[in-house]
């Protein structure tokens, strides 16, 4: 049995051809799933009962079980991929439409010191159908999704092939038709994979977790910095910006007494001077780590603004239901 959510339209057409089923029927099914929000063959009214039975004999359409948690500004989905593997996705409604924050790995191997997912540890990469399931469940719950951010559990660039297949499926104009500009990928800064993304010519927005203005501190809180330092990271980001024209934002969570002094702000401003990178200053959501929320968010931001740096304060939504930035763990 093939999970239907693993397949883009051309794969589905090929599979149907092998079974001597006309191609147009693949298109009908694909449209039901991604345009009319039903994955259940029994609800596909323009498909005959004989075809429904035939399709169900080689295509799996069952969704995993899930729970919903409603916060003041967000909705969290806890999806049970298997007996022991749970992942979380967050729906963030706004005036511009609903954004879906999707997970790409069960856990994360990068062990950023302040992040609950990193603390939880790594289990495995999610497959394409598991990534797409998050979108299907959100739509099924009545949230029309207009933007995707790969910012949930995991480092998307460590599961790049599956993330790109999922992106292609959601980007397909015959289905969900989400424009490539509607996708943002968040990364801790894996240089070879950023190059790969650039070579493949996917013009996806990048949100890069910087979180420290110098290598010594960044290596302490984000071990990946021992492999890819800040200077090399910024160089590849400049190249990415130039080649793709896509926006780059640098994410900076303010941690009390760690990276929130005016000296840190000065170092950060020196790093990005002369670029058009956008800095998102993020309020820390309490995790089980030793870190605490900084009181310097406004002072830090004002300092950067005076230096003419593009900066926005992001008060992370979702902390009331443990759905905020850095809080996802696959637990309730
Ligand atoms: S911040 Fe991102 S890359 Fe770092 S441990 Fe958490 S999920 Fe992984």
Short mmCIF file of N, CA and C in Angstrom, two decimals, residues 234-302:
data_model
loop_
_atom_site.label_atom_id
_atom_site.label_comp_id
_atom_site.label_asym_id
_atom_site.label_seq_id
_atom_site.Cartn_x
_atom_site.Cartn_y
_atom_site.Cartn_z
N UNK A 234 27.39 33.74 7.37
CA UNK A 234 26.91 34.99 6.78
C UNK A 234 27.32 35.10 5.31
N UNK A 235 28.51 34.58 4.98
CA UNK A 235 28.95 34.63 3.57
C UNK A 235 28.01 33.82 2.67
N UNK A 236 27.62 32.63 3.12
CA UNK A 236 26.74 31.80 2.29
C UNK A 236 25.33 32.44 2.23
N UNK A 237 24.94 33.11 3.30
CA UNK A 237 23.63 33.76 3.29
C UNK A 237 23.60 34.94 2.31
N UNK A 238 24.73 35.66 2.24
CA UNK A 238 24.81 36.77 1.28
C UNK A 238 24.69 36.22 -0.14
N UNK A 239 25.34 35.07 -0.39
CA UNK A 239 25.28 34.44 -1.70
C UNK A 239 23.84 33.99 -2.00
N UNK A 240 23.20 33.41 -0.98
CA UNK A 240 21.82 32.93 -1.13
C UNK A 240 20.89 34.10 -1.48
N UNK A 241 21.10 35.18 -0.76
CA UNK A 241 20.28 36.39 -0.97
C UNK A 241 20.45 36.89 -2.40
N UNK A 242 21.73 36.92 -2.84
CA UNK A 242 22.03 37.45 -4.17
C UNK A 242 21.46 36.53 -5.26
N UNK A 243 21.65 35.21 -5.09
CA UNK A 243 21.22 34.28 -6.15
C UNK A 243 19.71 34.09 -6.20
N UNK A 244 19.05 34.11 -5.05
CA UNK A 244 17.62 33.78 -5.05
C UNK A 244 16.74 35.03 -4.96
N UNK A 245 17.29 36.12 -4.45
CA UNK A 245 16.49 37.33 -4.25
C UNK A 245 15.53 37.18 -3.07
N UNK A 246 15.62 36.07 -2.37
CA UNK A 246 14.68 35.85 -1.27
C UNK A 246 15.17 36.50 0.02
N UNK A 247 14.21 36.81 0.84
CA UNK A 247 14.49 37.51 2.08
C UNK A 247 15.19 36.57 3.10
N UNK A 248 16.16 37.14 3.79
CA UNK A 248 16.84 36.37 4.85
C UNK A 248 16.53 37.05 6.17
N UNK A 249 16.04 36.30 7.12
CA UNK A 249 15.92 36.89 8.46
C UNK A 249 16.81 36.12 9.42
N UNK A 250 17.36 36.86 10.35
CA UNK A 250 18.20 36.25 11.39
C UNK A 250 17.40 36.27 12.69
N UNK A 251 17.24 35.10 13.27
CA UNK A 251 16.44 34.98 14.49
C UNK A 251 17.38 35.11 15.70
N UNK A 252 16.95 35.88 16.67
CA UNK A 252 17.80 36.13 17.84
C UNK A 252 16.92 36.10 19.08
N UNK A 253 17.00 34.99 19.81
CA UNK A 253 16.22 34.87 21.06
C UNK A 253 17.02 35.55 22.17
N UNK A 254 16.38 36.46 22.87
CA UNK A 254 17.12 37.16 23.93
C UNK A 254 17.08 36.37 25.24
N UNK A 255 18.25 35.98 25.70
CA UNK A 255 18.38 35.19 26.93
C UNK A 255 19.02 36.05 28.01
N UNK A 256 18.38 36.11 29.12
CA UNK A 256 18.80 36.99 30.21
C UNK A 256 20.27 36.73 30.63
N UNK A 257 21.08 37.79 30.59
CA UNK A 257 22.46 37.69 31.06
C UNK A 257 23.36 36.85 30.17
N UNK A 258 22.85 36.44 29.01
CA UNK A 258 23.65 35.56 28.14
C UNK A 258 24.04 36.30 26.84
N UNK A 259 23.02 36.82 26.14
CA UNK A 259 23.28 37.45 24.84
C UNK A 259 22.53 38.76 24.70
N UNK A 260 22.18 39.40 25.84
CA UNK A 260 21.24 40.53 25.78
C UNK A 260 21.83 41.86 26.21
N UNK A 261 23.18 41.97 26.23
CA UNK A 261 23.77 43.25 26.66
C UNK A 261 23.89 44.19 25.47
N UNK A 262 24.17 45.46 25.75
CA UNK A 262 24.35 46.41 24.64
C UNK A 262 25.63 46.10 23.87
N UNK A 263 26.58 45.49 24.56
CA UNK A 263 27.80 45.06 23.86
C UNK A 263 27.45 43.97 22.82
N UNK A 264 26.54 43.07 23.23
CA UNK A 264 26.08 42.04 22.28
C UNK A 264 25.35 42.70 21.10
N UNK A 265 24.54 43.72 21.42
CA UNK A 265 23.80 44.42 20.35
C UNK A 265 24.78 45.08 19.39
N UNK A 266 25.85 45.68 19.95
CA UNK A 266 26.87 46.32 19.11
C UNK A 266 27.53 45.28 18.19
N UNK A 267 27.90 44.15 18.76
CA UNK A 267 28.53 43.09 17.95
C UNK A 267 27.58 42.61 16.85
N UNK A 268 26.31 42.49 17.21
CA UNK A 268 25.32 42.03 16.23
C UNK A 268 25.18 43.05 15.11
N UNK A 269 25.16 44.33 15.49
CA UNK A 269 25.04 45.36 14.46
C UNK A 269 26.27 45.36 13.55
N UNK A 270 27.47 45.11 14.11
CA UNK A 270 28.68 45.03 13.27
C UNK A 270 28.57 43.87 12.28
N UNK A 271 27.99 42.77 12.74
CA UNK A 271 27.89 41.58 11.88
C UNK A 271 27.03 41.83 10.65
N UNK A 272 25.91 42.55 10.83
CA UNK A 272 24.94 42.65 9.74
C UNK A 272 25.02 43.98 8.98
N UNK A 273 25.91 44.87 9.45
CA UNK A 273 26.06 46.17 8.78
C UNK A 273 26.34 45.96 7.29
N UNK A 274 25.68 46.70 6.45
CA UNK A 274 25.95 46.58 5.00
C UNK A 274 25.14 45.48 4.32
N UNK A 275 24.35 44.71 5.08
CA UNK A 275 23.48 43.69 4.47
C UNK A 275 22.03 44.20 4.60
N UNK A 276 21.12 43.52 3.92
CA UNK A 276 19.71 43.88 4.16
C UNK A 276 19.02 42.75 4.94
N UNK A 277 19.79 42.00 5.70
CA UNK A 277 19.19 40.95 6.52
C UNK A 277 18.28 41.60 7.56
N UNK A 278 17.21 40.88 7.86
CA UNK A 278 16.25 41.39 8.83
C UNK A 278 16.46 40.64 10.15
N UNK A 279 16.54 41.38 11.23
CA UNK A 279 16.72 40.70 12.52
C UNK A 279 15.37 40.60 13.24
N UNK A 280 15.01 39.38 13.60
CA UNK A 280 13.83 39.17 14.43
C UNK A 280 14.29 38.91 15.86
N UNK A 281 13.98 39.84 16.73
CA UNK A 281 14.31 39.63 18.15
C UNK A 281 13.15 38.88 18.77
N UNK A 282 13.44 37.75 19.37
CA UNK A 282 12.35 36.89 19.87
C UNK A 282 12.39 36.81 21.39
N UNK A 283 11.24 37.01 21.96
CA UNK A 283 11.12 36.87 23.41
C UNK A 283 11.25 35.38 23.77
N UNK A 284 12.08 35.07 24.74
CA UNK A 284 12.31 33.66 25.12
C UNK A 284 11.06 33.09 25.81
N UNK A 285 10.66 31.91 25.36
CA UNK A 285 9.59 31.18 26.04
C UNK A 285 10.23 30.19 27.00
N UNK A 286 9.76 30.15 28.22
CA UNK A 286 10.42 29.30 29.21
C UNK A 286 10.36 27.83 28.79
N UNK A 287 11.52 27.20 28.75
CA UNK A 287 11.60 25.76 28.46
C UNK A 287 12.16 25.09 29.72
N UNK A 288 12.48 23.81 29.63
CA UNK A 288 13.05 23.17 30.82
C UNK A 288 14.55 23.43 30.91
N UNK A 289 15.09 24.31 30.06
CA UNK A 289 16.51 24.67 30.11
C UNK A 289 16.77 25.62 31.28
N UNK A 290 18.05 25.96 31.45
CA UNK A 290 18.41 26.84 32.58
C UNK A 290 18.18 28.32 32.25
N UNK A 291 17.80 28.64 31.01
CA UNK A 291 17.74 30.05 30.59
C UNK A 291 16.46 30.75 31.03
N UNK A 292 16.57 32.09 31.01
CA UNK A 292 15.40 32.90 31.40
C UNK A 292 15.16 34.03 30.40
N UNK A 293 13.96 34.54 30.46
CA UNK A 293 13.58 35.63 29.56
C UNK A 293 14.34 36.90 29.90
N UNK A 294 14.83 37.60 28.88
CA UNK A 294 15.56 38.85 29.12
C UNK A 294 14.59 40.01 29.34
N UNK A 295 15.04 41.00 30.13
CA UNK A 295 14.22 42.22 30.31
C UNK A 295 14.66 43.30 29.32
N UNK A 296 15.65 43.00 28.48
CA UNK A 296 16.27 44.04 27.65
C UNK A 296 15.76 44.13 26.23
N UNK A 297 14.61 43.48 25.96
CA UNK A 297 14.13 43.40 24.58
C UNK A 297 14.00 44.79 23.93
N UNK A 298 13.37 45.74 24.63
CA UNK A 298 13.15 47.06 24.03
C UNK A 298 14.47 47.81 23.87
N UNK A 299 15.31 47.79 24.89
CA UNK A 299 16.59 48.53 24.83
C UNK A 299 17.45 47.98 23.69
N UNK A 300 17.48 46.65 23.59
CA UNK A 300 18.28 45.97 22.57
C UNK A 300 17.78 46.37 21.18
N UNK A 301 16.47 46.36 21.03
CA UNK A 301 15.86 46.70 19.74
C UNK A 301 16.12 48.16 19.38
N UNK A 302 15.95 49.06 20.36
CA UNK A 302 16.17 50.49 20.09
C UNK A 302 17.62 50.75 19.68
#
